[in-house]
Amino acid sequence: MRGWSLFQAYHMENGIPIKNPYICQITITSVMTYVILGTLLMLIICILVKSDCILRKAGPGFFIIASLGVGLRMIFPAEFPYTYSVYHDFTGIIDFMMFCPLKNSIRVWQILLIAWLLGSVWVAFTKMRNIKKWYALLQIIPEIFEDEISAIYEETFIEQYPEIRKMKFVKISRQGSPCLTGIKNPIIVLPDFKYTDEQLKYIVAHEVMHYRNHDIVIKILLEIITVLYWWNPVVYYLEKQIFEVIEIRNDQLVTQKMNVEEKNGYIECLFNVAKCQMKEKPVNTADFSRKDADLLKKRINMISKRDKILSKYRVPSYILLVIVCLLSTTIIFEPVHCSMENDGEEGIWLDENTGFLVRNHDVYDIYIQGKYVDTTEKNEDMTPYCTLKIYNNLKEGLKSETKK
């Protein structure tokens, strides 16, 4: 039996909803399946990212793409026409949420869905309010002109990072990390701090990499996932881990052609910026360094061992990722409808293998193993019975079911 639809993909036949085999649908069971599956995959990603060895072998980019893939699957938890349903006798809290009405046919899952949506609206509102405050601040802080940061406009540096020409530089009076903000009109925000020419080049190169790799877009997508799954702590933990992986990837891209002395200078710059890091980071920005000892240690380790990264693991990693993504669309766990008892016998679960319906004017009589157990109510939601066969009379039903 298919789960109850949030977005209908059924057509009606004789008052019974029948699933359209050519349309995707989002159901209660598909949401539950992919929330659980997605959470487990996120936990696996978080565990793997913690290992420097695995991170070097698969590469930071793999984990960024994997996280976005899992997140997007959770944003669109649909079952497809080819999705195979695995039926299971869910009991306890699942059965209570799915089938037991509280008042006026309102079920627990409907109340939870309303709470979920209201929570998402509130989280989205607070994030948008913070974004509005941040961009309002950007309108009033002073711009940094080319002659103040002439080092980054040197010909050799511009050839390596031509994106600088389209960027605006502004100075903020409070302490913090340099950061990139804006998608269409990128702005690099620099704290009011006296950087050496080399430090300035390291910082700007790192921020240009954020722009080149569309990291602001990636962070916005991760923020959308946290808005939708505001109640899931694993989502927040994954977001933190992927933000760190993004920084590691950019460190590698900036330092890949540097000699040992230049790498040491870059690492020293990371330390100096981290010391001035403010407690709260602006929203929707890609920063240079954070005051996090574990993260700094990991970034330094990945920079110093860049030459040991093994690219031969990259292709198998991405092949495995594609396989997992495809498999995630092929199966869904479905509960059968509630069990019914008859004449004191042991409860038997009602599904297409054990029961059928017989028309009785405007309602339907329910039979399990050939025995009458109940009658539906007028105007009752018939979705739970959509897999049962319907017969015009009991004789026809018994004759057909006996042949199974």
mmCIF file of C-alpha atoms in Angstrom:
data_model
loop_
_atom_site.group_PDB
_atom_site.id
_atom_site.type_symbol
_atom_site.label_atom_id
_atom_site.label_comp_id
_atom_site.label_asym_id
_atom_site.label_seq_id
_atom_site.Cartn_x
_atom_site.Cartn_y
_atom_site.Cartn_z
ATOM 1 C CA MET A 1 0.000 0.000 0.000
ATOM 2 C CA ARG A 2 1.309 3.398 -0.928
ATOM 3 C CA GLY A 3 1.694 6.041 1.738
ATOM 4 C CA TRP A 4 -0.775 8.864 2.132
ATOM 5 C CA SER A 5 0.004 11.613 -0.346
ATOM 6 C CA LEU A 6 1.040 15.101 0.619
ATOM 7 C CA PHE A 7 1.028 15.991 -3.090
ATOM 8 C CA GLN A 8 -1.486 13.843 -4.923
ATOM 9 C CA ALA A 9 -0.404 11.554 -7.750
ATOM 10 C CA TYR A 10 -3.627 9.512 -7.834
ATOM 11 C CA HIS A 11 -6.629 9.227 -10.094
ATOM 12 C CA MET A 12 -10.000 8.022 -8.855
ATOM 13 C CA GLU A 13 -11.593 4.765 -9.940
ATOM 14 C CA ASN A 14 -14.966 3.983 -8.391
ATOM 15 C CA GLY A 15 -14.212 6.183 -5.426
ATOM 16 C CA ILE A 16 -10.838 4.543 -4.718
ATOM 17 C CA PRO A 17 -7.565 6.481 -5.267
ATOM 18 C CA ILE A 18 -5.242 4.614 -7.635
ATOM 19 C CA LYS A 19 -1.568 5.626 -7.953
ATOM 20 C CA ASN A 20 -0.598 7.087 -11.280
ATOM 21 C CA PRO A 21 2.426 5.029 -12.442
ATOM 22 C CA TYR A 22 3.872 7.906 -14.463
ATOM 23 C CA ILE A 23 4.011 10.631 -11.796
ATOM 24 C CA CYS A 24 6.346 11.169 -8.848
ATOM 25 C CA GLN A 25 4.674 11.710 -5.512
ATOM 26 C CA ILE A 26 5.604 12.846 -2.039
ATOM 27 C CA THR A 27 3.948 10.776 0.658
ATOM 28 C CA ILE A 28 4.174 10.513 4.414
ATOM 29 C CA THR A 29 6.131 7.287 4.106
ATOM 30 C CA SER A 30 8.490 8.691 1.461
ATOM 31 C CA VAL A 31 9.262 11.665 3.710
ATOM 32 C CA MET A 32 9.885 9.374 6.691
ATOM 33 C CA THR A 33 12.016 7.001 4.614
ATOM 34 C CA TYR A 34 14.278 9.667 3.139
ATOM 35 C CA VAL A 35 14.557 11.677 6.347
ATOM 36 C CA ILE A 36 15.860 8.583 8.124
ATOM 37 C CA LEU A 37 18.022 7.497 5.186
ATOM 38 C CA GLY A 38 19.340 11.031 4.631
ATOM 39 C CA THR A 39 20.186 11.451 8.308
ATOM 40 C CA LEU A 40 22.132 8.184 8.305
ATOM 41 C CA LEU A 41 24.056 9.200 5.169
ATOM 42 C CA MET A 42 24.835 12.592 6.721
ATOM 43 C CA LEU A 43 26.211 10.885 9.816
ATOM 44 C CA ILE A 44 28.398 8.682 7.620
ATOM 45 C CA ILE A 45 29.715 11.738 5.754
ATOM 46 C CA CYS A 46 30.490 13.514 9.038
ATOM 47 C CA ILE A 47 32.380 10.475 10.340
ATOM 48 C CA LEU A 48 34.388 10.078 7.130
ATOM 49 C CA VAL A 49 35.261 13.790 6.957
ATOM 50 C CA LYS A 50 36.849 13.559 10.404
ATOM 51 C CA SER A 51 39.530 11.280 8.977
ATOM 52 C CA ASP A 52 42.369 13.226 7.311
ATOM 53 C CA CYS A 53 43.393 10.086 5.428
ATOM 54 C CA ILE A 54 39.943 9.583 3.864
ATOM 55 C CA LEU A 55 39.604 13.295 3.177
ATOM 56 C CA ARG A 56 42.890 13.297 1.247
ATOM 57 C CA LYS A 57 41.977 10.171 -0.726
ATOM 58 C CA ALA A 58 38.439 11.148 -1.731
ATOM 59 C CA GLY A 59 39.130 14.887 -1.856
ATOM 60 C CA PRO A 60 37.170 17.755 -0.250
ATOM 61 C CA GLY A 61 35.104 18.236 -3.405
ATOM 62 C CA PHE A 62 33.671 14.728 -3.094
ATOM 63 C CA PHE A 63 32.257 15.403 0.368
ATOM 64 C CA ILE A 64 30.821 18.755 -0.693
ATOM 65 C CA ILE A 65 28.997 17.162 -3.637
ATOM 66 C CA ALA A 66 27.896 14.174 -1.520
ATOM 67 C CA SER A 67 26.436 16.460 1.145
ATOM 68 C CA LEU A 68 24.557 18.523 -1.424
ATOM 69 C CA GLY A 69 23.255 15.334 -3.041
ATOM 70 C CA VAL A 70 21.923 13.989 0.244
ATOM 71 C CA GLY A 71 20.505 17.382 1.175
ATOM 72 C CA LEU A 72 18.703 17.829 -2.139
ATOM 73 C CA ARG A 73 17.257 14.314 -1.820
ATOM 74 C CA MET A 74 15.856 15.308 1.566
ATOM 75 C CA ILE A 75 14.438 18.538 0.117
ATOM 76 C CA PHE A 76 12.609 16.496 -2.536
ATOM 77 C CA PRO A 77 11.756 13.180 -0.796
ATOM 78 C CA ALA A 78 9.640 11.836 -3.647
ATOM 79 C CA GLU A 79 9.021 8.274 -4.675
ATOM 80 C CA PHE A 80 9.303 7.630 -8.383
ATOM 81 C CA PRO A 81 7.254 5.373 -10.653
ATOM 82 C CA TYR A 82 9.993 2.734 -10.458
ATOM 83 C CA THR A 83 10.379 2.942 -6.662
ATOM 84 C CA TYR A 84 9.857 -0.449 -5.011
ATOM 85 C CA SER A 85 7.788 -0.569 -1.831
ATOM 86 C CA VAL A 86 8.983 -2.740 1.032
ATOM 87 C CA TYR A 87 6.041 -3.402 3.339
ATOM 88 C CA HIS A 88 6.615 -3.688 7.035
ATOM 89 C CA ASP A 89 4.383 -4.092 10.068
ATOM 90 C CA PHE A 90 5.295 -0.800 11.721
ATOM 91 C CA THR A 91 3.956 -0.639 15.238
ATOM 92 C CA GLY A 92 4.054 1.656 18.224
ATOM 93 C CA ILE A 93 4.741 5.319 17.548
ATOM 94 C CA ILE A 94 4.795 4.958 13.741
ATOM 95 C CA ASP A 95 1.416 3.252 13.708
ATOM 96 C CA PHE A 96 0.090 5.894 16.110
ATOM 97 C CA MET A 97 1.357 8.751 13.916
ATOM 98 C CA MET A 98 0.097 7.290 10.654
ATOM 99 C CA PHE A 99 -3.293 5.793 11.351
ATOM 100 C CA CYS A 100 -4.784 6.874 14.678
ATOM 101 C CA PRO A 101 -7.091 9.908 14.485
ATOM 102 C CA LEU A 102 -7.094 12.327 17.420
ATOM 103 C CA LYS A 103 -10.176 14.481 16.802
ATOM 104 C CA ASN A 104 -12.350 15.040 13.755
ATOM 105 C CA SER A 105 -10.131 12.668 11.708
ATOM 106 C CA ILE A 106 -7.036 14.804 12.429
ATOM 107 C CA ARG A 107 -4.014 12.550 12.747
ATOM 108 C CA VAL A 108 -0.744 12.985 14.610
ATOM 109 C CA TRP A 109 1.304 13.316 11.426
ATOM 110 C CA GLN A 110 -0.846 16.252 10.299
ATOM 111 C CA ILE A 111 -0.170 18.118 13.550
ATOM 112 C CA LEU A 112 3.556 17.386 13.277
ATOM 113 C CA LEU A 113 3.562 18.583 9.666
ATOM 114 C CA ILE A 114 2.003 21.902 10.679
ATOM 115 C CA ALA A 115 4.590 22.311 13.478
ATOM 116 C CA TRP A 116 7.353 21.446 11.008
ATOM 117 C CA LEU A 117 6.189 24.049 8.494
ATOM 118 C CA LEU A 118 5.696 26.755 11.134
ATOM 119 C CA GLY A 119 9.183 26.072 12.499
ATOM 120 C CA SER A 120 10.682 26.360 9.015
ATOM 121 C CA VAL A 121 8.893 29.659 8.427
ATOM 122 C CA TRP A 122 10.240 31.051 11.709
ATOM 123 C CA VAL A 123 13.830 29.907 11.051
ATOM 124 C CA ALA A 124 13.672 31.322 7.513
ATOM 125 C CA PHE A 125 12.352 34.624 8.882
ATOM 126 C CA THR A 126 15.191 34.967 11.412
ATOM 127 C CA LYS A 127 17.825 34.143 8.803
ATOM 128 C CA MET A 128 16.373 36.630 6.317
ATOM 129 C CA ARG A 129 16.296 39.288 9.021
ATOM 130 C CA ASN A 130 19.998 38.720 9.753
ATOM 131 C CA ILE A 131 20.829 38.841 6.045
ATOM 132 C CA LYS A 132 18.968 42.130 5.711
ATOM 133 C CA LYS A 133 20.928 43.609 8.635
ATOM 134 C CA TRP A 134 24.227 42.440 7.146
ATOM 135 C CA TYR A 135 23.569 43.952 3.720
ATOM 136 C CA ALA A 136 22.355 47.159 5.337
ATOM 137 C CA LEU A 137 25.723 47.342 7.100
ATOM 138 C CA LEU A 138 27.560 46.816 3.817
ATOM 139 C CA GLN A 139 25.861 49.892 2.377
ATOM 140 C CA ILE A 140 27.366 52.231 4.987
ATOM 141 C CA ILE A 141 30.875 50.881 5.619
ATOM 142 C CA PRO A 142 33.661 52.591 3.656
ATOM 143 C CA GLU A 143 35.038 51.215 0.409
ATOM 144 C CA ILE A 144 38.739 50.410 0.056
ATOM 145 C CA PHE A 145 40.250 51.917 -3.059
ATOM 146 C CA GLU A 146 42.890 50.404 -5.314
ATOM 147 C CA ASP A 147 45.773 52.515 -4.071
ATOM 148 C CA GLU A 148 45.250 51.250 -0.494
ATOM 149 C CA ILE A 149 45.620 47.614 -1.544
ATOM 150 C CA SER A 150 47.883 48.026 -4.543
ATOM 151 C CA ALA A 151 49.727 44.751 -3.834
ATOM 152 C CA ILE A 152 46.815 42.631 -5.109
ATOM 153 C CA TYR A 153 46.656 44.651 -8.346
ATOM 154 C CA GLU A 154 50.145 43.677 -9.394
ATOM 155 C CA GLU A 155 50.152 42.267 -12.911
ATOM 156 C CA THR A 156 51.347 38.762 -11.995
ATOM 157 C CA PHE A 157 48.750 38.448 -9.228
ATOM 158 C CA ILE A 158 45.925 39.754 -11.425
ATOM 159 C CA GLU A 159 46.824 37.239 -14.133
ATOM 160 C CA GLN A 160 46.428 34.451 -11.592
ATOM 161 C CA TYR A 161 43.215 35.851 -10.076
ATOM 162 C CA PRO A 162 41.483 38.022 -12.735
ATOM 163 C CA GLU A 163 38.221 37.938 -10.761
ATOM 164 C CA ILE A 164 39.680 40.692 -8.555
ATOM 165 C CA ARG A 165 38.772 43.222 -11.242
ATOM 166 C CA LYS A 166 35.053 42.671 -10.681
ATOM 167 C CA MET A 167 35.216 42.699 -6.895
ATOM 168 C CA LYS A 168 34.531 45.500 -4.460
ATOM 169 C CA PHE A 169 36.601 45.832 -1.281
ATOM 170 C CA VAL A 170 35.201 47.350 1.912
ATOM 171 C CA LYS A 171 36.611 47.917 5.395
ATOM 172 C CA ILE A 172 34.771 47.024 8.578
ATOM 173 C CA SER A 173 35.790 48.603 11.864
ATOM 174 C CA ARG A 174 35.249 45.586 14.122
ATOM 175 C CA GLN A 175 37.592 42.641 14.474
ATOM 176 C CA GLY A 176 36.955 39.473 12.552
ATOM 177 C CA SER A 177 37.981 37.361 9.625
ATOM 178 C CA PRO A 178 38.128 38.662 6.065
ATOM 179 C CA CYS A 179 35.209 37.261 4.139
ATOM 180 C CA LEU A 180 33.485 37.162 0.764
ATOM 181 C CA THR A 181 29.823 38.048 0.387
ATOM 182 C CA GLY A 182 27.499 38.477 -2.558
ATOM 183 C CA ILE A 183 26.872 36.251 -5.577
ATOM 184 C CA LYS A 184 26.316 38.555 -8.534
ATOM 185 C CA ASN A 185 28.239 41.513 -7.105
ATOM 186 C CA PRO A 186 31.009 40.018 -4.942
ATOM 187 C CA ILE A 187 32.362 42.039 -2.040
ATOM 188 C CA ILE A 188 35.453 41.204 0.006
ATOM 189 C CA VAL A 189 35.146 42.531 3.543
ATOM 190 C CA LEU A 190 38.451 43.293 5.284
ATOM 191 C CA PRO A 191 38.715 44.143 9.002
ATOM 192 C CA ASP A 192 40.442 47.378 9.970
ATOM 193 C CA PHE A 193 43.829 45.693 10.396
ATOM 194 C CA LYS A 194 47.256 46.370 8.919
ATOM 195 C CA TYR A 195 48.108 43.400 6.723
ATOM 196 C CA THR A 196 51.440 42.946 4.987
ATOM 197 C CA ASP A 197 51.380 42.714 1.201
ATOM 198 C CA GLU A 198 51.960 38.952 1.339
ATOM 199 C CA GLN A 199 49.193 38.406 3.912
ATOM 200 C CA LEU A 200 46.813 40.477 1.807
ATOM 201 C CA LYS A 201 47.592 38.338 -1.236
ATOM 202 C CA TYR A 202 46.990 35.126 0.720
ATOM 203 C CA ILE A 203 43.656 36.417 2.008
ATOM 204 C CA VAL A 204 42.412 37.728 -1.339
ATOM 205 C CA ALA A 205 43.521 34.571 -3.180
ATOM 206 C CA HIS A 206 41.546 32.463 -0.702
ATOM 207 C CA GLU A 207 38.435 34.634 -1.067
ATOM 208 C CA VAL A 208 38.708 34.603 -4.870
ATOM 209 C CA MET A 209 38.660 30.791 -4.671
ATOM 210 C CA HIS A 210 35.402 31.033 -2.730
ATOM 211 C CA TYR A 211 33.991 33.104 -5.571
ATOM 212 C CA ARG A 212 35.436 30.870 -8.300
ATOM 213 C CA ASN A 213 33.990 27.727 -6.716
ATOM 214 C CA HIS A 214 30.562 29.301 -6.036
ATOM 215 C CA ASP A 215 30.917 28.629 -2.316
ATOM 216 C CA ILE A 216 28.330 31.267 -1.397
ATOM 217 C CA VAL A 217 25.751 29.346 -3.456
ATOM 218 C CA ILE A 218 26.768 26.098 -1.749
ATOM 219 C CA LYS A 219 26.407 27.709 1.668
ATOM 220 C CA ILE A 220 22.982 29.089 0.762
ATOM 221 C CA LEU A 221 21.851 25.606 -0.303
ATOM 222 C CA LEU A 222 23.068 24.200 3.014
ATOM 223 C CA GLU A 223 21.226 26.992 4.819
ATOM 224 C CA ILE A 224 18.026 26.049 2.966
ATOM 225 C CA ILE A 225 18.442 22.475 4.167
ATOM 226 C CA THR A 226 18.812 23.685 7.770
ATOM 227 C CA VAL A 227 15.680 25.811 7.353
ATOM 228 C CA LEU A 228 13.659 22.814 6.204
ATOM 229 C CA TYR A 229 15.171 20.425 8.759
ATOM 230 C CA TRP A 230 15.566 22.874 11.642
ATOM 231 C CA TRP A 231 14.691 20.141 14.138
ATOM 232 C CA ASN A 232 17.428 17.730 12.965
ATOM 233 C CA PRO A 233 20.762 18.224 14.837
ATOM 234 C CA VAL A 234 22.626 16.077 12.305
ATOM 235 C CA VAL A 235 21.863 18.650 9.588
ATOM 236 C CA TYR A 236 23.516 21.412 11.631
ATOM 237 C CA TYR A 237 26.520 19.220 12.349
ATOM 238 C CA LEU A 238 26.911 18.359 8.664
ATOM 239 C CA GLU A 239 26.655 22.033 7.726
ATOM 240 C CA LYS A 240 29.507 22.861 10.123
ATOM 241 C CA GLN A 241 31.642 20.007 8.765
ATOM 242 C CA ILE A 242 31.101 20.999 5.127
ATOM 243 C CA PHE A 243 31.883 24.649 5.845
ATOM 244 C CA GLU A 244 35.214 23.424 7.203
ATOM 245 C CA VAL A 245 35.788 21.180 4.179
ATOM 246 C CA ILE A 246 35.193 24.168 1.893
ATOM 247 C CA GLU A 247 37.968 26.066 3.699
ATOM 248 C CA ILE A 248 40.305 23.075 3.391
ATOM 249 C CA ARG A 249 39.631 22.772 -0.333
ATOM 250 C CA ASN A 250 40.420 26.443 -0.907
ATOM 251 C CA ASP A 251 43.597 26.189 1.176
ATOM 252 C CA GLN A 252 44.740 23.394 -1.108
ATOM 253 C CA LEU A 253 43.867 25.295 -4.280
ATOM 254 C CA VAL A 254 45.703 28.429 -3.150
ATOM 255 C CA THR A 255 48.821 26.644 -1.847
ATOM 256 C CA GLN A 256 49.168 23.871 -4.442
ATOM 257 C CA LYS A 257 51.921 25.717 -6.351
ATOM 258 C CA MET A 258 53.592 27.327 -3.338
ATOM 259 C CA ASN A 259 57.006 26.389 -2.003
ATOM 260 C CA VAL A 260 57.606 25.520 1.651
ATOM 261 C CA GLU A 261 58.392 29.102 2.660
ATOM 262 C CA GLU A 262 55.220 30.447 1.053
ATOM 263 C CA LYS A 263 53.122 27.727 2.663
ATOM 264 C CA ASN A 264 54.568 28.640 6.061
ATOM 265 C CA GLY A 265 53.653 32.269 5.404
ATOM 266 C CA TYR A 266 50.102 31.232 4.501
ATOM 267 C CA ILE A 267 49.799 29.147 7.684
ATOM 268 C CA GLU A 268 51.092 32.054 9.781
ATOM 269 C CA CYS A 269 48.479 34.271 8.163
ATOM 270 C CA LEU A 270 45.768 31.774 9.167
ATOM 271 C CA PHE A 271 46.935 32.000 12.795
ATOM 272 C CA ASN A 272 47.030 35.801 12.806
ATOM 273 C CA VAL A 273 43.537 36.131 11.367
ATOM 274 C CA ALA A 274 42.122 33.495 13.742
ATOM 275 C CA LYS A 275 43.335 35.501 16.746
ATOM 276 C CA CYS A 276 41.117 38.403 15.693
ATOM 277 C CA GLN A 277 38.063 36.272 14.929
ATOM 278 C CA MET A 278 34.814 37.614 16.353
ATOM 279 C CA LYS A 279 32.335 35.311 18.057
ATOM 280 C CA GLU A 280 29.511 35.743 15.540
ATOM 281 C CA LYS A 281 30.173 35.271 11.836
ATOM 282 C CA PRO A 282 28.112 37.279 9.320
ATOM 283 C CA VAL A 283 25.497 35.239 7.453
ATOM 284 C CA ASN A 284 25.981 34.017 3.883
ATOM 285 C CA THR A 285 29.699 34.765 3.831
ATOM 286 C CA ALA A 286 32.798 32.713 3.064
ATOM 287 C CA ASP A 287 35.527 33.628 5.535
ATOM 288 C CA PHE A 288 39.287 33.122 5.626
ATOM 289 C CA SER A 289 39.963 31.730 9.093
ATOM 290 C CA ARG A 290 38.132 30.944 12.309
ATOM 291 C CA LYS A 291 39.170 30.740 15.948
ATOM 292 C CA ASP A 292 38.903 26.962 16.105
ATOM 293 C CA ALA A 293 42.010 25.066 17.227
ATOM 294 C CA ASP A 294 40.897 21.715 15.803
ATOM 295 C CA LEU A 295 40.009 23.240 12.446
ATOM 296 C CA LEU A 296 43.301 25.160 12.240
ATOM 297 C CA LYS A 297 45.222 21.977 13.007
ATOM 298 C CA LYS A 298 43.331 20.093 10.311
ATOM 299 C CA ARG A 299 43.845 22.847 7.727
ATOM 300 C CA ILE A 300 47.584 23.014 8.457
ATOM 301 C CA ASN A 301 47.865 19.245 8.226
ATOM 302 C CA MET A 302 46.086 19.185 4.853
ATOM 303 C CA ILE A 303 48.261 22.026 3.511
ATOM 304 C CA SER A 304 51.550 20.461 4.603
ATOM 305 C CA LYS A 305 50.647 17.033 3.200
ATOM 306 C CA ARG A 306 49.189 18.243 -0.064
ATOM 307 C CA ASP A 307 51.718 16.259 -2.112
ATOM 308 C CA LYS A 308 50.477 13.031 -0.516
ATOM 309 C CA ILE A 309 46.931 13.352 -1.824
ATOM 310 C CA LEU A 310 46.044 10.259 -3.839
ATOM 311 C CA SER A 311 43.958 11.088 -6.909
ATOM 312 C CA LYS A 312 43.487 7.411 -7.864
ATOM 313 C CA TYR A 313 40.687 7.178 -5.309
ATOM 314 C CA ARG A 314 38.711 10.074 -6.791
ATOM 315 C CA VAL A 315 36.974 8.238 -9.669
ATOM 316 C CA PRO A 316 35.857 5.226 -7.545
ATOM 317 C CA SER A 317 34.577 7.662 -4.917
ATOM 318 C CA TYR A 318 32.375 9.499 -7.406
ATOM 319 C CA ILE A 319 31.156 6.235 -8.959
ATOM 320 C CA LEU A 320 30.136 5.045 -5.486
ATOM 321 C CA LEU A 321 28.367 8.354 -4.879
ATOM 322 C CA VAL A 322 26.331 8.035 -8.094
ATOM 323 C CA ILE A 323 25.359 4.452 -7.211
ATOM 324 C CA VAL A 324 24.208 5.460 -3.723
ATOM 325 C CA CYS A 325 22.168 8.361 -5.130
ATOM 326 C CA LEU A 326 20.461 6.079 -7.652
ATOM 327 C CA LEU A 327 19.767 3.386 -5.058
ATOM 328 C CA SER A 328 18.180 5.963 -2.770
ATOM 329 C CA THR A 329 15.380 6.401 -5.326
ATOM 330 C CA THR A 330 14.622 2.702 -5.795
ATOM 331 C CA ILE A 331 13.203 1.677 -2.431
ATOM 332 C CA ILE A 332 10.748 2.971 0.128
ATOM 333 C CA PHE A 333 9.487 1.435 3.352
ATOM 334 C CA GLU A 334 5.697 1.334 3.575
ATOM 335 C CA PRO A 335 3.483 0.308 6.484
ATOM 336 C CA VAL A 336 0.470 -1.877 5.831
ATOM 337 C CA HIS A 337 -2.803 -0.633 7.236
ATOM 338 C CA CYS A 338 -3.827 -1.300 10.815
ATOM 339 C CA SER A 339 -4.506 -4.901 11.849
ATOM 340 C CA MET A 340 -8.082 -6.037 12.416
ATOM 341 C CA GLU A 341 -9.290 -8.790 14.685
ATOM 342 C CA ASN A 342 -12.262 -11.044 14.086
ATOM 343 C CA ASP A 343 -14.029 -13.290 16.588
ATOM 344 C CA GLY A 344 -11.123 -13.222 18.982
ATOM 345 C CA GLU A 345 -8.646 -14.547 16.429
ATOM 346 C CA GLU A 346 -5.116 -13.257 16.204
ATOM 347 C CA GLY A 347 -4.853 -9.900 14.399
ATOM 348 C CA ILE A 348 -4.156 -10.098 10.648
ATOM 349 C CA TRP A 349 -2.705 -7.178 8.740
ATOM 350 C CA LEU A 350 -4.916 -5.820 5.993
ATOM 351 C CA ASP A 351 -3.242 -5.610 2.593
ATOM 352 C CA GLU A 352 -3.808 -6.717 -0.997
ATOM 353 C CA ASN A 353 -2.792 -10.281 -0.100
ATOM 354 C CA THR A 354 -5.199 -10.752 2.806
ATOM 355 C CA GLY A 355 -8.233 -8.588 2.086
ATOM 356 C CA PHE A 356 -10.613 -7.088 -0.449
ATOM 357 C CA LEU A 357 -13.556 -4.669 -0.645
ATOM 358 C CA VAL A 358 -17.165 -5.270 -1.632
ATOM 359 C CA ARG A 359 -19.383 -2.427 -2.788
ATOM 360 C CA ASN A 360 -22.254 -1.628 -0.441
ATOM 361 C CA HIS A 361 -24.086 1.365 -1.932
ATOM 362 C CA ASP A 362 -22.018 4.453 -0.997
ATOM 363 C CA VAL A 363 -19.600 2.564 1.256
ATOM 364 C CA TYR A 364 -17.490 -0.596 1.130
ATOM 365 C CA ASP A 365 -17.472 -3.758 3.224
ATOM 366 C CA ILE A 366 -14.005 -4.890 4.275
ATOM 367 C CA TYR A 367 -13.147 -8.591 4.191
ATOM 368 C CA ILE A 368 -10.029 -10.293 5.517
ATOM 369 C CA GLN A 369 -9.406 -13.883 4.413
ATOM 370 C CA GLY A 370 -12.998 -14.085 3.254
ATOM 371 C CA LYS A 371 -14.504 -12.901 6.551
ATOM 372 C CA TYR A 372 -16.338 -9.626 7.056
ATOM 373 C CA VAL A 373 -14.563 -7.362 9.559
ATOM 374 C CA ASP A 374 -15.802 -3.808 9.048
ATOM 375 C CA THR A 375 -17.494 -1.269 6.776
ATOM 376 C CA THR A 376 -16.010 2.017 5.682
ATOM 377 C CA GLU A 377 -17.745 5.252 6.575
ATOM 378 C CA LYS A 378 -19.327 7.563 4.061
ATOM 379 C CA ASN A 379 -16.806 10.102 2.700
ATOM 380 C CA GLU A 380 -13.985 8.291 4.506
ATOM 381 C CA ASP A 381 -10.431 8.799 3.241
ATOM 382 C CA MET A 382 -9.974 5.684 1.073
ATOM 383 C CA THR A 383 -6.246 6.114 0.437
ATOM 384 C CA PRO A 384 -5.271 3.349 2.942
ATOM 385 C CA TYR A 385 -7.313 0.876 0.883
ATOM 386 C CA CYS A 386 -5.983 1.866 -2.531
ATOM 387 C CA THR A 387 -4.225 -1.469 -3.137
ATOM 388 C CA LEU A 388 -7.275 -3.642 -2.331
ATOM 389 C CA LYS A 389 -9.373 -5.110 -5.124
ATOM 390 C CA ILE A 390 -13.028 -4.080 -5.322
ATOM 391 C CA TYR A 391 -15.837 -6.505 -6.157
ATOM 392 C CA ASN A 392 -19.518 -5.907 -6.877
ATOM 393 C CA ASN A 393 -20.672 -8.654 -4.512
ATOM 394 C CA LEU A 394 -19.288 -11.112 -1.967
ATOM 395 C CA LYS A 395 -19.708 -14.166 -4.233
ATOM 396 C CA GLU A 396 -17.535 -12.540 -6.914
ATOM 397 C CA GLY A 397 -14.934 -11.571 -4.328
ATOM 398 C CA LEU A 398 -14.720 -15.037 -2.716
ATOM 399 C CA LYS A 399 -14.455 -16.728 -6.116
ATOM 400 C CA SER A 400 -11.650 -14.450 -7.310
ATOM 401 C CA GLU A 401 -9.722 -14.452 -4.044
ATOM 402 C CA THR A 402 -9.855 -18.243 -3.768
ATOM 403 C CA LYS A 403 -7.928 -18.521 -7.045
ATOM 404 C CA LYS A 404 -4.917 -16.653 -5.574
#
